[in-house]
Short mmCIF file of C-alpha atoms in Angstrom, two decimals:
data_model
loop_
_atom_site.label_atom_id
_atom_site.label_comp_id
_atom_site.label_asym_id
_atom_site.label_seq_id
_atom_site.Cartn_x
_atom_site.Cartn_y
_atom_site.Cartn_z
CA MET A 16 -20.18 -5.68 6.90
CA GLY A 17 -20.33 -4.07 3.68
CA TYR A 18 -17.73 -2.30 1.73
CA GLU A 19 -16.12 0.84 0.72
CA VAL A 20 -14.68 1.30 -2.81
CA VAL A 21 -12.18 4.49 -2.10
CA VAL A 22 -9.89 5.65 -5.62
CA SER A 23 -7.15 7.83 -5.32
CA GLN A 24 -7.51 9.75 -9.18
CA GLY A 25 -5.41 13.00 -7.24
CA ARG A 26 -1.93 12.89 -7.99
CA VAL A 27 0.13 12.18 -4.98
CA ALA A 28 4.21 12.34 -6.46
CA ASP A 29 3.09 10.43 -9.40
CA ARG A 30 6.37 10.71 -11.56
CA THR A 31 4.74 7.72 -14.08
CA ALA A 32 1.39 7.93 -16.18
CA GLY A 33 -0.08 4.34 -15.35
CA ALA A 34 -0.67 5.36 -11.86
CA LEU A 35 -3.40 6.75 -12.21
CA MET A 36 -5.01 5.06 -14.86
CA GLY A 37 -4.62 1.58 -13.29
CA ALA A 38 -6.19 3.08 -9.65
CA ALA A 39 -9.31 3.52 -11.53
CA LEU A 40 -9.36 0.38 -13.63
CA THR A 41 -8.24 -1.23 -10.49
CA GLY A 42 -11.50 0.64 -7.94
CA ALA A 43 -13.68 -0.10 -11.32
CA ALA A 44 -13.13 -4.19 -11.62
CA LEU A 45 -13.38 -4.36 -7.10
CA GLY A 46 -16.51 -1.52 -7.05
CA GLU A 47 -18.65 -4.49 -10.02
CA CYS A 48 -16.72 -7.56 -7.30
CA LEU A 49 -17.88 -6.61 -4.51
CA GLY A 50 -21.73 -5.25 -5.95
CA VAL A 51 -20.73 -1.07 -4.68
CA ALA A 52 -20.34 1.94 -5.87
CA PRO A 53 -16.59 3.54 -5.72
CA THR A 54 -15.87 6.85 -4.01
CA VAL A 55 -13.31 8.23 -6.30
CA VAL A 56 -10.81 11.56 -4.08
CA GLY A 57 -9.44 14.26 -6.96
CA THR A 58 -9.19 14.59 -10.22
CA PRO A 59 -6.32 13.58 -12.52
CA SER A 60 -3.43 15.67 -13.89
CA ALA A 61 0.10 14.75 -15.89
CA PRO A 62 2.93 12.81 -13.81
CA HIS A 63 5.92 14.60 -13.31
CA THR A 64 9.44 14.29 -12.25
CA ASP A 65 9.68 16.71 -8.81
CA ASP A 66 11.45 17.25 -5.49
CA TRP A 67 9.13 15.51 -1.93
CA SER A 68 9.09 19.71 -0.91
CA VAL A 69 7.11 19.97 -4.35
CA SER A 70 5.00 17.36 -4.94
CA LEU A 71 3.55 16.87 -1.01
CA PRO A 72 2.18 20.38 -0.34
CA ALA A 73 0.24 19.89 -4.31
CA ALA A 74 -1.35 16.46 -2.68
CA THR A 75 -2.69 18.37 0.25
CA ALA A 76 -6.28 18.78 -1.11
CA VAL A 77 -5.58 15.14 -2.33
CA LEU A 78 -4.57 13.37 0.59
CA THR A 79 -7.12 15.82 3.28
CA ALA A 80 -9.74 13.95 0.93
CA LEU A 81 -8.56 10.36 0.72
CA ARG A 82 -8.09 10.33 5.17
CA GLN A 83 -11.94 12.19 4.55
CA ALA A 84 -13.15 9.31 2.96
CA LEU A 85 -11.43 6.72 4.36
CA GLY A 86 -13.10 8.19 7.63
CA ARG A 87 -16.24 8.32 6.49
CA ALA A 88 -16.53 4.79 5.73
CA LEU A 89 -15.47 3.44 9.41
CA ASP A 90 -17.74 4.99 10.63
CA GLN A 91 -20.48 3.39 8.17
CA ASP A 92 -18.85 0.56 9.44
CA ALA A 93 -17.28 -0.21 6.46
CA PHE A 94 -14.31 -2.51 4.87
CA PRO A 95 -12.00 0.16 3.82
CA VAL A 96 -10.79 -0.92 0.00
CA LEU A 97 -8.30 1.36 -0.88
CA ALA A 98 -7.39 1.49 -5.08
CA THR A 99 -4.54 3.89 -4.91
CA ASN A 100 -1.82 5.37 -7.79
CA THR A 101 1.20 5.49 -5.25
CA CYS A 102 2.10 4.07 -1.80
CA ALA A 103 2.80 8.12 -1.07
CA ALA A 104 -1.75 8.75 -1.23
CA SER A 105 -0.56 6.31 2.45
CA LEU A 106 0.66 9.13 3.84
CA ALA A 107 -3.64 10.17 4.61
CA THR A 108 -4.61 6.69 5.31
CA LEU A 109 -1.70 5.46 7.80
CA PRO A 110 -2.32 7.59 9.90
CA GLU A 111 -5.79 7.11 10.11
CA VAL A 112 -5.27 3.81 10.76
CA ALA A 113 -3.02 3.91 14.00
CA ARG A 114 -5.49 6.80 15.74
CA ARG A 115 -8.56 3.87 15.06
CA PHE A 116 -6.22 0.98 15.45
CA PRO A 117 -3.81 1.66 17.89
CA ASP A 118 -3.27 -2.41 18.23
CA ALA A 119 -3.26 -3.35 14.62
CA VAL A 120 -0.42 -4.56 12.81
CA VAL A 121 0.77 -2.93 8.90
CA LEU A 122 1.48 -5.49 6.63
CA TRP A 123 3.31 -3.37 4.71
CA ILE A 124 3.89 -5.96 1.44
CA ASP A 125 5.96 -3.66 -1.28
CA ALA A 126 9.17 -4.15 -2.76
CA HIS A 127 10.93 -1.51 -1.15
CA GLY A 128 10.81 0.04 1.96
CA ASP A 129 10.08 3.86 1.96
CA PHE A 130 11.10 3.92 4.53
CA HIS A 131 13.37 7.85 3.14
CA THR A 132 13.37 10.59 5.46
CA PRO A 133 14.49 14.65 3.49
CA ASP A 134 17.96 13.73 4.95
CA THR A 135 18.44 10.68 3.19
CA THR A 136 16.14 10.46 0.53
CA PRO A 137 18.66 9.88 -2.72
CA SER A 138 15.71 10.34 -5.78
CA GLY A 139 13.73 12.96 -3.64
CA TYR A 140 10.79 10.61 -4.29
CA LEU A 141 8.02 11.22 -1.78
CA GLY A 142 6.69 7.42 -2.43
CA GLY A 143 10.13 6.37 -1.48
CA MET A 144 9.16 8.03 2.55
CA VAL A 145 5.90 7.34 3.71
CA LEU A 146 6.59 4.45 5.26
CA ALA A 147 8.33 6.56 8.05
CA ALA A 148 6.80 9.40 7.88
CA ALA A 149 3.47 7.43 9.73
CA CYS A 150 6.04 6.45 11.76
CA GLY A 151 6.93 9.40 12.80
CA LEU A 152 10.19 9.60 11.75
CA TRP A 153 9.44 13.15 9.66
CA ASP A 154 6.23 15.70 9.42
CA SER A 155 4.66 15.13 6.86
CA GLY A 156 1.71 17.27 8.27
CA HIS A 157 -0.92 14.29 7.09
CA GLY A 158 -0.16 12.91 10.51
CA ALA A 159 1.97 10.61 12.45
CA GLY A 160 1.10 7.41 15.06
CA LEU A 161 2.43 4.41 14.11
CA ASN A 162 4.65 2.04 16.16
CA PRO A 163 6.76 0.65 14.06
CA ALA A 164 7.48 -1.81 15.80
CA GLN A 165 4.08 -3.48 14.94
CA VAL A 166 4.71 -3.08 10.82
CA ALA A 167 5.93 -5.53 9.06
CA LEU A 168 7.12 -5.65 5.60
CA VAL A 169 6.78 -7.97 3.76
CA GLY A 170 8.45 -8.95 0.34
CA ALA A 171 10.90 -6.12 0.24
CA ARG A 172 14.24 -6.27 -1.33
CA ASP A 173 15.12 -3.42 -2.44
CA LEU A 174 16.64 -1.54 0.69
CA ASP A 175 19.16 0.97 0.47
CA PRO A 176 21.81 1.50 3.27
CA ALA A 177 20.01 4.57 5.27
CA GLU A 178 16.98 2.92 5.64
CA VAL A 179 17.76 -0.12 6.18
CA ASP A 180 19.59 1.82 9.44
CA HIS A 181 16.29 4.11 10.13
CA LEU A 182 14.59 0.62 10.10
CA ASP A 183 16.85 -1.47 12.42
CA ARG A 184 16.63 1.43 14.81
CA ALA A 185 12.57 1.60 14.63
CA GLY A 186 12.17 -1.67 15.75
CA VAL A 187 10.61 -2.39 12.09
CA ARG A 188 10.60 -6.25 11.13
CA VAL A 189 12.17 -7.08 8.35
CA PHE A 190 10.50 -10.07 5.92
CA GLY A 191 12.79 -10.88 2.75
CA PRO A 192 10.86 -13.01 -0.07
CA GLN A 193 11.68 -16.33 0.80
CA ALA A 194 10.92 -15.78 4.81
CA SER A 195 7.10 -13.65 3.64
CA THR A 196 5.92 -17.01 4.14
CA PRO A 197 1.39 -17.40 5.39
CA GLN A 198 3.46 -19.17 8.70
CA ALA A 199 5.94 -15.92 9.30
CA ILE A 200 3.29 -13.82 8.72
CA ALA A 201 1.03 -15.32 10.71
CA SER A 202 3.51 -15.06 14.00
CA PHE A 203 4.20 -11.67 13.07
CA VAL A 204 0.28 -11.02 12.75
CA ALA A 205 0.18 -12.93 16.48
CA GLY A 206 -4.18 -12.31 16.76
CA ARG A 207 -4.35 -8.83 16.24
CA PRO A 208 -6.18 -6.25 14.22
CA VAL A 209 -3.85 -5.79 10.47
CA TRP A 210 -4.29 -3.44 7.47
CA ILE A 211 -2.53 -4.33 5.13
CA HIS A 212 -0.93 -1.80 2.08
CA VAL A 213 0.24 -4.09 -0.74
CA ASP A 214 2.68 -2.00 -3.96
CA TRP A 215 2.55 -4.46 -7.42
CA ASP A 216 6.26 -3.88 -7.34
CA VAL A 217 6.59 -6.89 -4.70
CA LEU A 218 5.62 -9.53 -8.08
CA GLU A 219 8.94 -10.60 -10.06
CA PRO A 220 8.06 -8.41 -12.99
CA GLY A 221 5.80 -9.79 -15.32
CA TYR A 222 2.20 -10.24 -13.66
CA ILE A 223 0.84 -7.02 -12.84
CA PRO A 224 2.98 -3.76 -14.35
CA ALA A 225 4.45 -1.15 -11.80
CA ALA A 226 6.32 1.25 -12.22
CA TYR A 227 9.62 0.37 -10.97
CA LYS A 228 10.56 -3.31 -10.77
CA VAL A 229 12.62 -5.18 -8.55
CA PRO A 230 13.98 -8.88 -10.01
CA HIS A 231 13.20 -12.11 -7.14
CA GLY A 232 9.72 -10.96 -6.09
CA LEU A 233 6.88 -13.34 -4.56
CA ARG A 234 4.50 -14.61 -7.20
CA PRO A 235 0.57 -13.90 -7.23
CA ARG A 236 0.25 -16.99 -5.40
CA ASP A 237 2.50 -16.33 -2.87
CA VAL A 238 0.33 -13.06 -1.80
CA ALA A 239 -2.89 -15.02 -1.95
CA ALA A 240 -1.97 -17.59 0.61
CA LEU A 241 -0.81 -14.45 2.87
CA PHE A 242 -3.88 -13.34 2.48
CA ALA A 243 -6.07 -16.38 2.39
CA SER A 244 -4.18 -17.26 5.25
CA LEU A 245 -5.44 -14.26 7.11
CA PRO A 246 -8.62 -14.34 9.30
CA ARG A 247 -10.87 -12.58 7.99
CA GLU A 248 -12.39 -10.65 11.18
CA GLN A 249 -8.98 -9.74 12.00
CA VAL A 250 -8.25 -7.68 9.03
CA ARG A 251 -9.70 -3.79 9.06
CA GLY A 252 -8.86 -2.74 5.72
CA VAL A 253 -6.74 -3.10 3.07
CA GLU A 254 -5.09 -0.81 0.31
CA LEU A 255 -3.52 -1.95 -3.47
CA ALA A 256 -1.14 0.98 -4.87
CA GLU A 257 1.19 0.94 -7.78
CA PHE A 258 -0.52 -0.77 -10.96
CA GLU A 259 1.12 0.89 -13.68
CA ALA A 260 -1.07 0.75 -16.59
CA GLY A 261 -0.95 1.14 -20.58
CA GLU A 262 2.41 -1.38 -20.25
CA PRO A 263 3.50 -2.61 -23.05
CA GLY A 264 3.09 -6.08 -23.57
CA VAL A 265 0.77 -7.04 -20.44
CA PRO A 266 -2.90 -6.89 -21.35
CA GLU A 267 -4.72 -4.62 -18.26
CA ALA A 268 -7.64 -7.18 -18.76
CA LEU A 269 -4.72 -9.70 -17.79
CA SER A 270 -3.67 -7.58 -15.01
CA ILE A 271 -7.05 -6.84 -13.27
CA GLU A 272 -8.51 -10.79 -13.33
CA LEU A 273 -5.07 -11.02 -11.33
CA ILE A 274 -5.73 -8.44 -8.90
CA ILE A 275 -9.06 -9.47 -8.49
CA GLU A 276 -8.26 -13.03 -7.79
CA THR A 277 -5.11 -12.18 -6.03
CA PHE A 278 -7.59 -10.16 -3.33
CA GLY A 279 -10.26 -12.54 -3.28
CA TYR A 280 -8.62 -14.97 -1.17
CA LEU A 281 -8.60 -12.08 0.75
CA ILE A 282 -12.18 -11.51 1.59
CA GLY A 283 -13.72 -15.05 0.30
CA PRO A 284 -15.15 -18.02 2.64
CA ARG A 285 -12.91 -19.76 4.99
#
């Protein structure tokens, strides 16, 4: 099986300037690592703090193109690797994953739950609502179909009360940082196909910069150990989001090297 690298370069609710640059750098490095030319989707535009009701329609063209790019990769039996700017880009990918792989589990490796709805979001941020949309709690216009009982939040530690209520009711499994061990995740996966999403804010701040920092997170070695424990043939694809490039004091080259090294545990020899 070959690889297909898809890079999101269109604004999808970006509120900071570094995520698009981070996706571009990550995509280029992944392409070099895997020996493929990345497929770039969208055109960069300036960040803006707006409500989901504004940012969602503004992202329609980019989200549609991302879903199409993922579909083409899967049609060609390629292993899709996505470098995305914000988690909101997964509004496009998760419904396609649910349609193609109805038995797959989703490992949402993220400090946050992203499980708000328009009725509960305190910030209006689209990225904080994406997983709830994919699970059918609200209609994003880009599809749903993800079974929440097949979703695990990994490394989650910054959950609002309304999110906790939604997660409990929906049946999503939540693994805090201490509970996010290879053994626990392997038990949850239980031999099923796997789709992996990583928001780099799952890490303890200081390793790979992310816009929304949350202390007491995982270390890169923890994520690498999770990747290494998953049988390669079960993994259907991976998306890497929210690398905030350009942060002072954190060299981009070191962050990229750490991303590629961590990712390598997912595809390397077993």
